[in-house]
């Protein structure tokens, strides 16, 4: 009986570990091996055509001007998109939590729906909204005599257009996380502040925000990782154009792997991005630890 009780935890986590190994760890290891080879379509047909080339793929990727542009675009997405998602999702969570009407419960669903809607369908709809001649946005701007905007035809404007869509989609999930964290703050803090004469905004600034520091840190980490892997929106709406103005690092990897069939080169690019994400995450953890000490 004692032996079976010791094995029980392993039986419970065993299926999850098997799935994790088969569908996550093994593919990562295979991709790492492929990144040191010149694997392409001929290598898929006959493994004898695959040659080990060492770090050549990594050297070429790091020297590739297209990859440099993809990295700069990705950093543009991160620097602008991540703070906007944090700001809007936190603001929406606080305002919904302050509301006492049942209508605010419906607002949770309204803001959360974009997060669970298929990203391809959403991107297609927004592509029509951004259409320079038939799109709703330019139609409204024309009605107000404000002129038209090249939403997806100018490189910089196209990046901002994709960010607007991604921020709209990203608010809902983070809002739910912040609302859950706000509900965990003891009400006694607010009652004591009210007795001291603090108004609602003072309570938010001196109680809510400090108590949400761990939730804000968690959301910032997960949001930044997601934006560093920014892929679906530029893939569906612009295909990296115009003039590679919206291509992200993830889209660059996809193009080289599935359009140009340079599997080894794409795998090397994916691991460069992988190590960059790890480095940025570790820096954030270190900054958080310094802030707490």
PDB file of N, CA and C in Angstrom, residues 51-127:
ATOM      1  N   UNK A  51      23.701  18.034 -44.546  1.00  0.00           N
ATOM      2  CA  UNK A  51      25.087  18.157 -44.114  1.00  0.00           C
ATOM      3  C   UNK A  51      25.168  19.005 -42.844  1.00  0.00           C
ATOM      4  N   UNK A  52      26.057  18.627 -41.961  1.00  0.00           N
ATOM      5  CA  UNK A  52      26.309  19.387 -40.744  1.00  0.00           C
ATOM      6  C   UNK A  52      27.202  20.575 -41.085  1.00  0.00           C
ATOM      7  N   UNK A  53      26.739  21.782 -40.784  1.00  0.00           N
ATOM      8  CA  UNK A  53      27.511  22.981 -41.125  1.00  0.00           C
ATOM      9  C   UNK A  53      27.859  23.818 -39.899  1.00  0.00           C
ATOM     10  N   UNK A  54      27.648  23.292 -38.713  1.00  0.00           N
ATOM     11  CA  UNK A  54      28.036  23.995 -37.497  1.00  0.00           C
ATOM     12  C   UNK A  54      27.248  25.268 -37.254  1.00  0.00           C
ATOM     13  N   UNK A  55      27.959  26.345 -36.968  1.00  0.00           N
ATOM     14  CA  UNK A  55      27.326  27.621 -36.613  1.00  0.00           C
ATOM     15  C   UNK A  55      27.074  28.520 -37.813  1.00  0.00           C
ATOM     16  N   UNK A  56      27.214  27.981 -39.003  1.00  0.00           N
ATOM     17  CA  UNK A  56      27.081  28.814 -40.201  1.00  0.00           C
ATOM     18  C   UNK A  56      25.699  29.460 -40.303  1.00  0.00           C
ATOM     19  N   UNK A  57      24.662  28.711 -39.983  1.00  0.00           N
ATOM     20  CA  UNK A  57      23.306  29.278 -40.037  1.00  0.00           C
ATOM     21  C   UNK A  57      23.158  30.445 -39.069  1.00  0.00           C
ATOM     22  N   UNK A  58      23.682  30.288 -37.862  1.00  0.00           N
ATOM     23  CA  UNK A  58      23.573  31.347 -36.857  1.00  0.00           C
ATOM     24  C   UNK A  58      24.342  32.590 -37.295  1.00  0.00           C
ATOM     25  N   UNK A  59      25.523  32.392 -37.869  1.00  0.00           N
ATOM     26  CA  UNK A  59      26.321  33.524 -38.344  1.00  0.00           C
ATOM     27  C   UNK A  59      25.600  34.253 -39.463  1.00  0.00           C
ATOM     28  N   UNK A  60      25.028  33.490 -40.381  1.00  0.00           N
ATOM     29  CA  UNK A  60      24.318  34.101 -41.509  1.00  0.00           C
ATOM     30  C   UNK A  60      23.057  34.827 -41.057  1.00  0.00           C
ATOM     31  N   UNK A  61      22.336  34.235 -40.110  1.00  0.00           N
ATOM     32  CA  UNK A  61      21.125  34.881 -39.610  1.00  0.00           C
ATOM     33  C   UNK A  61      21.462  36.207 -38.934  1.00  0.00           C
ATOM     34  N   UNK A  62      22.476  36.200 -38.088  1.00  0.00           N
ATOM     35  CA  UNK A  62      22.845  37.419 -37.369  1.00  0.00           C
ATOM     36  C   UNK A  62      23.394  38.495 -38.298  1.00  0.00           C
ATOM     37  N   UNK A  63      23.875  38.094 -39.482  1.00  0.00           N
ATOM     38  CA  UNK A  63      24.391  39.062 -40.450  1.00  0.00           C
ATOM     39  C   UNK A  63      23.367  39.430 -41.520  1.00  0.00           C
ATOM     40  N   UNK A  64      22.192  38.838 -41.479  1.00  0.00           N
ATOM     41  CA  UNK A  64      21.175  39.043 -42.508  1.00  0.00           C
ATOM     42  C   UNK A  64      20.466  40.383 -42.288  1.00  0.00           C
ATOM     43  N   UNK A  65      20.526  41.302 -43.251  1.00  0.00           N
ATOM     44  CA  UNK A  65      19.822  42.593 -43.102  1.00  0.00           C
ATOM     45  C   UNK A  65      18.312  42.424 -42.928  1.00  0.00           C
ATOM     46  N   UNK A  66      17.740  41.404 -43.568  1.00  0.00           N
ATOM     47  CA  UNK A  66      16.300  41.168 -43.422  1.00  0.00           C
ATOM     48  C   UNK A  66      15.961  40.788 -41.980  1.00  0.00           C
ATOM     49  N   UNK A  67      16.837  40.011 -41.361  1.00  0.00           N
ATOM     50  CA  UNK A  67      16.616  39.636 -39.958  1.00  0.00           C
ATOM     51  C   UNK A  67      16.770  40.853 -39.053  1.00  0.00           C
ATOM     52  N   UNK A  68      17.734  41.717 -39.361  1.00  0.00           N
ATOM     53  CA  UNK A  68      17.902  42.945 -38.582  1.00  0.00           C
ATOM     54  C   UNK A  68      16.630  43.788 -38.639  1.00  0.00           C
ATOM     55  N   UNK A  69      16.060  43.902 -39.837  1.00  0.00           N
ATOM     56  CA  UNK A  69      14.830  44.687 -39.985  1.00  0.00           C
ATOM     57  C   UNK A  69      13.683  44.040 -39.222  1.00  0.00           C
ATOM     58  N   UNK A  70      13.613  42.710 -39.263  1.00  0.00           N
ATOM     59  CA  UNK A  70      12.564  42.005 -38.533  1.00  0.00           C
ATOM     60  C   UNK A  70      12.705  42.223 -37.030  1.00  0.00           C
ATOM     61  N   UNK A  71      13.942  42.219 -36.532  1.00  0.00           N
ATOM     62  CA  UNK A  71      14.176  42.451 -35.108  1.00  0.00           C
ATOM     63  C   UNK A  71      13.780  43.873 -34.722  1.00  0.00           C
ATOM     64  N   UNK A  72      14.151  44.847 -35.558  1.00  0.00           N
ATOM     65  CA  UNK A  72      13.786  46.236 -35.262  1.00  0.00           C
ATOM     66  C   UNK A  72      12.271  46.414 -35.269  1.00  0.00           C
ATOM     67  N   UNK A  73      11.606  45.794 -36.229  1.00  0.00           N
ATOM     68  CA  UNK A  73      10.139  45.865 -36.252  1.00  0.00           C
ATOM     69  C   UNK A  73       9.542  45.230 -35.006  1.00  0.00           C
ATOM     70  N   UNK A  74      10.101  44.089 -34.599  1.00  0.00           N
ATOM     71  CA  UNK A  74       9.599  43.404 -33.402  1.00  0.00           C
ATOM     72  C   UNK A  74       9.794  44.272 -32.167  1.00  0.00           C
ATOM     73  N   UNK A  75      10.953  44.917 -32.058  1.00  0.00           N
ATOM     74  CA  UNK A  75      11.193  45.818 -30.928  1.00  0.00           C
ATOM     75  C   UNK A  75      10.217  46.994 -30.957  1.00  0.00           C
ATOM     76  N   UNK A  76       9.891  47.475 -32.150  1.00  0.00           N
ATOM     77  CA  UNK A  76       8.890  48.544 -32.286  1.00  0.00           C
ATOM     78  C   UNK A  76       7.546  48.077 -31.745  1.00  0.00           C
ATOM     79  N   UNK A  77       7.159  46.864 -32.111  1.00  0.00           N
ATOM     80  CA  UNK A  77       5.902  46.303 -31.601  1.00  0.00           C
ATOM     81  C   UNK A  77       5.925  46.200 -30.081  1.00  0.00           C
ATOM     82  N   UNK A  78       7.043  45.726 -29.549  1.00  0.00           N
ATOM     83  CA  UNK A  78       7.140  45.492 -28.109  1.00  0.00           C
ATOM     84  C   UNK A  78       7.116  46.807 -27.340  1.00  0.00           C
ATOM     85  N   UNK A  79       7.927  47.771 -27.775  1.00  0.00           N
ATOM     86  CA  UNK A  79       8.064  49.032 -27.044  1.00  0.00           C
ATOM     87  C   UNK A  79       6.750  49.799 -26.999  1.00  0.00           C
ATOM     88  N   UNK A  80       5.983  49.742 -28.071  1.00  0.00           N
ATOM     89  CA  UNK A  80       4.710  50.466 -28.108  1.00  0.00           C
ATOM     90  C   UNK A  80       3.549  49.596 -27.633  1.00  0.00           C
ATOM     91  N   UNK A  81       3.516  48.344 -28.065  1.00  0.00           N
ATOM     92  CA  UNK A  81       2.364  47.497 -27.782  1.00  0.00           C
ATOM     93  C   UNK A  81       2.249  47.057 -26.341  1.00  0.00           C
ATOM     94  N   UNK A  82       3.356  46.646 -25.731  1.00  0.00           N
ATOM     95  CA  UNK A  82       3.302  46.115 -24.366  1.00  0.00           C
ATOM     96  C   UNK A  82       2.800  47.154 -23.366  1.00  0.00           C
ATOM     97  N   UNK A  83       3.359  48.379 -23.335  1.00  0.00           N
ATOM     98  CA  UNK A  83       2.817  49.374 -22.389  1.00  0.00           C
ATOM     99  C   UNK A  83       1.347  49.702 -22.632  1.00  0.00           C
ATOM    100  N   UNK A  84       0.939  49.747 -23.908  1.00  0.00           N
ATOM    101  CA  UNK A  84      -0.464  50.046 -24.195  1.00  0.00           C
ATOM    102  C   UNK A  84      -1.388  48.948 -23.676  1.00  0.00           C
ATOM    103  N   UNK A  85      -1.007  47.698 -23.878  1.00  0.00           N
ATOM    104  CA  UNK A  85      -1.824  46.588 -23.378  1.00  0.00           C
ATOM    105  C   UNK A  85      -1.917  46.641 -21.859  1.00  0.00           C
ATOM    106  N   UNK A  86      -0.792  46.857 -21.195  1.00  0.00           N
ATOM    107  CA  UNK A  86      -0.795  46.935 -19.728  1.00  0.00           C
ATOM    108  C   UNK A  86      -1.666  48.086 -19.249  1.00  0.00           C
ATOM    109  N   UNK A  87      -1.501  49.246 -19.866  1.00  0.00           N
ATOM    110  CA  UNK A  87      -2.236  50.430 -19.422  1.00  0.00           C
ATOM    111  C   UNK A  87      -3.741  50.263 -19.603  1.00  0.00           C
ATOM    112  N   UNK A  88      -4.147  49.846 -20.804  1.00  0.00           N
ATOM    113  CA  UNK A  88      -5.575  49.751 -21.085  1.00  0.00           C
ATOM    114  C   UNK A  88      -6.228  48.604 -20.317  1.00  0.00           C
ATOM    115  N   UNK A  89      -5.574  47.461 -20.237  1.00  0.00           N
ATOM    116  CA  UNK A  89      -6.170  46.333 -19.516  1.00  0.00           C
ATOM    117  C   UNK A  89      -6.280  46.636 -18.032  1.00  0.00           C
ATOM    118  N   UNK A  90      -5.279  47.305 -17.463  1.00  0.00           N
ATOM    119  CA  UNK A  90      -5.340  47.674 -16.051  1.00  0.00           C
ATOM    120  C   UNK A  90      -6.421  48.722 -15.806  1.00  0.00           C
ATOM    121  N   UNK A  91      -6.514  49.706 -16.686  1.00  0.00           N
ATOM    122  CA  UNK A  91      -7.532  50.750 -16.530  1.00  0.00           C
ATOM    123  C   UNK A  91      -8.938  50.161 -16.634  1.00  0.00           C
ATOM    124  N   UNK A  92      -9.146  49.287 -17.610  1.00  0.00           N
ATOM    125  CA  UNK A  92     -10.463  48.668 -17.780  1.00  0.00           C
ATOM    126  C   UNK A  92     -10.811  47.818 -16.567  1.00  0.00           C
ATOM    127  N   UNK A  93      -9.839  47.051 -16.054  1.00  0.00           N
ATOM    128  CA  UNK A  93     -10.086  46.202 -14.890  1.00  0.00           C
ATOM    129  C   UNK A  93     -10.482  47.040 -13.673  1.00  0.00           C
ATOM    130  N   UNK A  94      -9.774  48.146 -13.449  1.00  0.00           N
ATOM    131  CA  UNK A  94     -10.080  48.999 -12.294  1.00  0.00           C
ATOM    132  C   UNK A  94     -11.457  49.637 -12.442  1.00  0.00           C
ATOM    133  N   UNK A  95     -11.770  50.140 -13.637  1.00  0.00           N
ATOM    134  CA  UNK A  95     -13.067  50.794 -13.842  1.00  0.00           C
ATOM    135  C   UNK A  95     -14.218  49.801 -13.716  1.00  0.00           C
ATOM    136  N   UNK A  96     -14.045  48.596 -14.256  1.00  0.00           N
ATOM    137  CA  UNK A  96     -15.105  47.590 -14.133  1.00  0.00           C
ATOM    138  C   UNK A  96     -15.278  47.172 -12.685  1.00  0.00           C
ATOM    139  N   UNK A  97     -14.174  47.062 -11.949  1.00  0.00           N
ATOM    140  CA  UNK A  97     -14.270  46.685 -10.539  1.00  0.00           C
ATOM    141  C   UNK A  97     -14.957  47.769  -9.716  1.00  0.00           C
ATOM    142  N   UNK A  98     -14.792  49.025 -10.119  1.00  0.00           N
ATOM    143  CA  UNK A  98     -15.431  50.128  -9.389  1.00  0.00           C
ATOM    144  C   UNK A  98     -16.929  50.184  -9.652  1.00  0.00           C
ATOM    145  N   UNK A  99     -17.372  49.668 -10.801  1.00  0.00           N
ATOM    146  CA  UNK A  99     -18.787  49.736 -11.139  1.00  0.00           C
ATOM    147  C   UNK A  99     -19.632  48.825 -10.276  1.00  0.00           C
ATOM    148  N   UNK A 100     -20.754  49.314  -9.835  1.00  0.00           N
ATOM    149  CA  UNK A 100     -21.653  48.544  -8.979  1.00  0.00           C
ATOM    150  C   UNK A 100     -22.860  48.003  -9.738  1.00  0.00           C
ATOM    151  N   UNK A 101     -23.097  48.493 -10.938  1.00  0.00           N
ATOM    152  CA  UNK A 101     -24.231  48.024 -11.725  1.00  0.00           C
ATOM    153  C   UNK A 101     -23.927  46.673 -12.361  1.00  0.00           C
ATOM    154  N   UNK A 102     -24.979  45.899 -12.648  1.00  0.00           N
ATOM    155  CA  UNK A 102     -24.813  44.614 -13.311  1.00  0.00           C
ATOM    156  C   UNK A 102     -24.310  44.777 -14.744  1.00  0.00           C
ATOM    157  N   UNK A 103     -24.487  45.990 -15.257  1.00  0.00           N
ATOM    158  CA  UNK A 103     -24.027  46.262 -16.617  1.00  0.00           C
ATOM    159  C   UNK A 103     -22.519  46.052 -16.739  1.00  0.00           C
ATOM    160  N   UNK A 104     -21.787  46.305 -15.658  1.00  0.00           N
ATOM    161  CA  UNK A 104     -20.335  46.157 -15.698  1.00  0.00           C
ATOM    162  C   UNK A 104     -19.921  44.691 -15.824  1.00  0.00           C
ATOM    163  N   UNK A 105     -20.756  43.781 -15.372  1.00  0.00           N
ATOM    164  CA  UNK A 105     -20.481  42.361 -15.585  1.00  0.00           C
ATOM    165  C   UNK A 105     -20.549  42.014 -17.057  1.00  0.00           C
ATOM    166  N   UNK A 106     -21.469  42.664 -17.775  1.00  0.00           N
ATOM    167  CA  UNK A 106     -21.553  42.453 -19.218  1.00  0.00           C
ATOM    168  C   UNK A 106     -20.332  43.023 -19.920  1.00  0.00           C
ATOM    169  N   UNK A 107     -19.792  44.116 -19.377  1.00  0.00           N
ATOM    170  CA  UNK A 107     -18.596  44.713 -19.971  1.00  0.00           C
ATOM    171  C   UNK A 107     -17.416  43.740 -19.932  1.00  0.00           C
ATOM    172  N   UNK A 108     -17.350  42.915 -18.906  1.00  0.00           N
ATOM    173  CA  UNK A 108     -16.279  41.925 -18.837  1.00  0.00           C
ATOM    174  C   UNK A 108     -16.327  41.004 -20.049  1.00  0.00           C
ATOM    175  N   UNK A 109     -17.523  40.569 -20.380  1.00  0.00           N
ATOM    176  CA  UNK A 109     -17.686  39.682 -21.534  1.00  0.00           C
ATOM    177  C   UNK A 109     -17.330  40.411 -22.819  1.00  0.00           C
ATOM    178  N   UNK A 110     -17.780  41.670 -22.940  1.00  0.00           N
ATOM    179  CA  UNK A 110     -17.522  42.450 -24.146  1.00  0.00           C
ATOM    180  C   UNK A 110     -16.024  42.618 -24.376  1.00  0.00           C
ATOM    181  N   UNK A 111     -15.285  42.941 -23.322  1.00  0.00           N
ATOM    182  CA  UNK A 111     -13.849  43.151 -23.461  1.00  0.00           C
ATOM    183  C   UNK A 111     -13.085  41.837 -23.622  1.00  0.00           C
ATOM    184  N   UNK A 112     -13.650  40.754 -23.102  1.00  0.00           N
ATOM    185  CA  UNK A 112     -12.949  39.472 -23.165  1.00  0.00           C
ATOM    186  C   UNK A 112     -13.158  38.759 -24.499  1.00  0.00           C
ATOM    187  N   UNK A 113     -14.258  39.025 -25.174  1.00  0.00           N
ATOM    188  CA  UNK A 113     -14.583  38.317 -26.417  1.00  0.00           C
ATOM    189  C   UNK A 113     -13.472  38.386 -27.477  1.00  0.00           C
ATOM    190  N   UNK A 114     -12.838  39.534 -27.713  1.00  0.00           N
ATOM    191  CA  UNK A 114     -11.775  39.547 -28.731  1.00  0.00           C
ATOM    192  C   UNK A 114     -10.637  38.575 -28.437  1.00  0.00           C
ATOM    193  N   UNK A 115     -10.385  38.297 -27.170  1.00  0.00           N
ATOM    194  CA  UNK A 115      -9.282  37.403 -26.814  1.00  0.00           C
ATOM    195  C   UNK A 115      -9.558  35.959 -27.195  1.00  0.00           C
ATOM    196  N   UNK A 116     -10.820  35.572 -27.246  1.00  0.00           N
ATOM    197  CA  UNK A 116     -11.164  34.188 -27.559  1.00  0.00           C
ATOM    198  C   UNK A 116     -11.672  34.034 -28.992  1.00  0.00           C
ATOM    199  N   UNK A 117     -11.739  35.141 -29.723  1.00  0.00           N
ATOM    200  CA  UNK A 117     -12.156  35.080 -31.120  1.00  0.00           C
ATOM    201  C   UNK A 117     -10.970  34.664 -31.984  1.00  0.00           C
ATOM    202  N   UNK A 118     -11.228  33.869 -33.002  1.00  0.00           N
ATOM    203  CA  UNK A 118     -10.165  33.406 -33.885  1.00  0.00           C
ATOM    204  C   UNK A 118      -9.411  34.587 -34.486  1.00  0.00           C
ATOM    205  N   UNK A 119      -8.087  34.583 -34.316  1.00  0.00           N
ATOM    206  CA  UNK A 119      -7.279  35.722 -34.722  1.00  0.00           C
ATOM    207  C   UNK A 119      -7.301  35.913 -36.237  1.00  0.00           C
ATOM    208  N   UNK A 120      -7.389  34.831 -37.006  1.00  0.00           N
ATOM    209  CA  UNK A 120      -7.419  34.954 -38.461  1.00  0.00           C
ATOM    210  C   UNK A 120      -8.702  35.655 -38.904  1.00  0.00           C
ATOM    211  N   UNK A 121      -9.832  35.247 -38.322  1.00  0.00           N
ATOM    212  CA  UNK A 121     -11.104  35.881 -38.665  1.00  0.00           C
ATOM    213  C   UNK A 121     -11.087  37.363 -38.297  1.00  0.00           C
ATOM    214  N   UNK A 122     -10.562  37.660 -37.114  1.00  0.00           N
ATOM    215  CA  UNK A 122     -10.487  39.062 -36.677  1.00  0.00           C
ATOM    216  C   UNK A 122      -9.591  39.869 -37.616  1.00  0.00           C
ATOM    217  N   UNK A 123      -8.446  39.307 -37.984  1.00  0.00           N
ATOM    218  CA  UNK A 123      -7.513  40.021 -38.858  1.00  0.00           C
ATOM    219  C   UNK A 123      -8.126  40.283 -40.235  1.00  0.00           C
ATOM    220  N   UNK A 124      -8.895  39.323 -40.741  1.00  0.00           N
ATOM    221  CA  UNK A 124      -9.542  39.522 -42.044  1.00  0.00           C
ATOM    222  C   UNK A 124     -10.563  40.662 -41.966  1.00  0.00           C
ATOM    223  N   UNK A 125     -11.349  40.684 -40.897  1.00  0.00           N
ATOM    224  CA  UNK A 125     -12.340  41.751 -40.735  1.00  0.00           C
ATOM    225  C   UNK A 125     -11.653  43.104 -40.626  1.00  0.00           C
ATOM    226  N   UNK A 126     -10.586  43.177 -39.832  1.00  0.00           N
ATOM    227  CA  UNK A 126      -9.875  44.449 -39.674  1.00  0.00           C
ATOM    228  C   UNK A 126      -9.181  44.859 -40.966  1.00  0.00           C
ATOM    229  N   UNK A 127      -8.798  43.897 -41.798  1.00  0.00           N
ATOM    230  CA  UNK A 127      -8.210  44.236 -43.096  1.00  0.00           C
ATOM    231  C   UNK A 127      -9.209  45.021 -43.944  1.00  0.00           C
TER     232      UNK A 127
END
